Tab-separated table of C-alpha atoms in Angstrom:
chain	number	residue	atom	x	y	z
T	1430	UNK	CA	0.012	25.891	-16.069
T	1431	UNK	CA	-0.092	22.243	-17.120
T	1432	UNK	CA	-0.514	19.503	-14.506
T	1433	UNK	CA	-0.620	15.732	-14.214
T	1434	UNK	CA	-2.961	14.138	-11.677
T	1435	UNK	CA	-2.770	10.532	-10.485
T	1436	UNK	CA	-6.036	9.272	-8.953
T	1437	UNK	CA	-6.970	6.113	-7.078
T	1438	UNK	CA	-10.606	5.834	-5.979
T	1439	UNK	CA	-11.433	3.251	-3.296
T	1440	UNK	CA	-15.110	3.072	-2.312
T	1441	UNK	CA	-15.307	1.103	0.934
T	1442	UNK	CA	-18.302	-1.078	0.176
T	1443	UNK	CA	-19.094	-4.394	-1.493
T	1444	UNK	CA	-20.207	-2.932	-4.829
T	1445	UNK	CA	-17.072	-0.783	-5.182
T	1446	UNK	CA	-16.337	-1.858	-8.758
T	1447	UNK	CA	-19.294	-0.112	-10.388
T	1448	UNK	CA	-18.421	3.145	-8.601
T	1449	UNK	CA	-14.808	2.994	-9.784
T	1450	UNK	CA	-15.963	2.256	-13.343
T	1451	UNK	CA	-18.414	5.174	-13.292
T	1452	UNK	CA	-15.669	7.519	-12.065
T	1453	UNK	CA	-13.241	6.390	-14.774
T	1454	UNK	CA	-15.941	6.720	-17.456
T	1455	UNK	CA	-16.576	10.318	-16.349
T	1456	UNK	CA	-12.852	11.052	-16.658
T	1457	UNK	CA	-12.744	9.416	-20.098
T	1458	UNK	CA	-15.675	11.558	-21.283
T	1459	UNK	CA	-13.803	14.758	-20.448
T	1460	UNK	CA	-11.777	16.851	-22.903
T	1461	UNK	CA	-8.603	15.934	-20.992
T	1462	UNK	CA	-6.066	13.245	-21.816
T	1463	UNK	CA	-6.611	10.183	-19.601
T	1464	UNK	CA	-4.271	7.215	-19.138
T	1465	UNK	CA	-5.167	4.150	-17.102
T	1466	UNK	CA	-3.282	1.300	-15.529
T	1467	UNK	CA	-4.355	-1.437	-13.097
T	1468	UNK	CA	-3.513	0.663	-10.020
T	1469	UNK	CA	-4.582	4.209	-10.878
T	1470	UNK	CA	-5.816	6.632	-13.494
T	1471	UNK	CA	-3.912	9.671	-14.678
T	1472	UNK	CA	-5.449	12.788	-16.156
T	1473	UNK	CA	-3.555	15.691	-17.733
T	1474	UNK	CA	-4.398	19.276	-18.611
T	1475	UNK	CA	-4.456	22.937	-17.692
T	1476	UNK	CA	-4.715	23.513	-13.930
T	1477	UNK	CA	-7.508	26.105	-14.159
T	1478	UNK	CA	-9.661	23.815	-16.310
T	1479	UNK	CA	-8.799	20.440	-14.811
T	1480	UNK	CA	-9.151	21.153	-11.085
T	1481	UNK	CA	-12.777	22.412	-11.242
T	1482	UNK	CA	-13.652	19.389	-13.386
T	1483	UNK	CA	-12.049	17.037	-10.847
T	1484	UNK	CA	-13.777	18.820	-7.968
T	1485	UNK	CA	-17.152	18.170	-9.614
T	1486	UNK	CA	-16.443	14.529	-10.475
T	1487	UNK	CA	-14.932	13.683	-7.085
T	1488	UNK	CA	-17.940	15.189	-5.332
T	1489	UNK	CA	-20.304	13.270	-7.620
T	1490	UNK	CA	-18.512	9.982	-6.897
T	1491	UNK	CA	-18.513	10.654	-3.139
T	1492	UNK	CA	-22.266	11.319	-3.175
T	1493	UNK	CA	-22.895	7.838	-4.604
T	1494	UNK	CA	-21.281	5.919	-1.706
T	1495	UNK	CA	-21.298	5.915	2.080
T	1496	UNK	CA	-17.517	5.889	2.564
T	1497	UNK	CA	-14.816	6.386	-0.056
T	1498	UNK	CA	-11.101	7.114	-0.134
T	1499	UNK	CA	-9.490	9.062	-2.961
T	1500	UNK	CA	-5.720	9.225	-3.254
T	1501	UNK	CA	-4.559	12.059	-5.487
T	1502	UNK	CA	-1.080	13.161	-6.542
T	1503	UNK	CA	-0.611	16.387	-8.492
T	1504	UNK	CA	2.533	17.160	-10.464
T	1505	UNK	CA	3.221	20.626	-11.839
T	1506	UNK	CA	3.917	19.555	-15.409
T	1507	UNK	CA	2.174	17.547	-18.085
T	1508	UNK	CA	3.806	14.094	-18.016
T	1509	UNK	CA	1.402	12.442	-20.468
T	1510	UNK	CA	4.164	11.836	-22.993
T	1511	UNK	CA	6.645	10.331	-20.500
T	1512	UNK	CA	8.574	7.314	-21.729
T	1513	UNK	CA	11.224	5.576	-19.625
T	1514	UNK	CA	14.783	5.928	-20.908
T	1515	UNK	CA	16.110	2.651	-19.519
């Protein structure tokens, strides 16, 4: 089953930027398709492969900071090729 995941990582500390960059770099170095915009990062792939990968990377990012918030939306379809029709 293909999924699309929208992620926003918000480390609650002064040096948040480097933690966000490290998280995005880990996503980029994966075999999955990754799209970025100024507000969030999207990653697309097979559920059974993508979710364990995200579990590992989210845990790794959480271990590097004292407090962090991760907002995640999961859609049951691969929307990586979406283009607006208006």
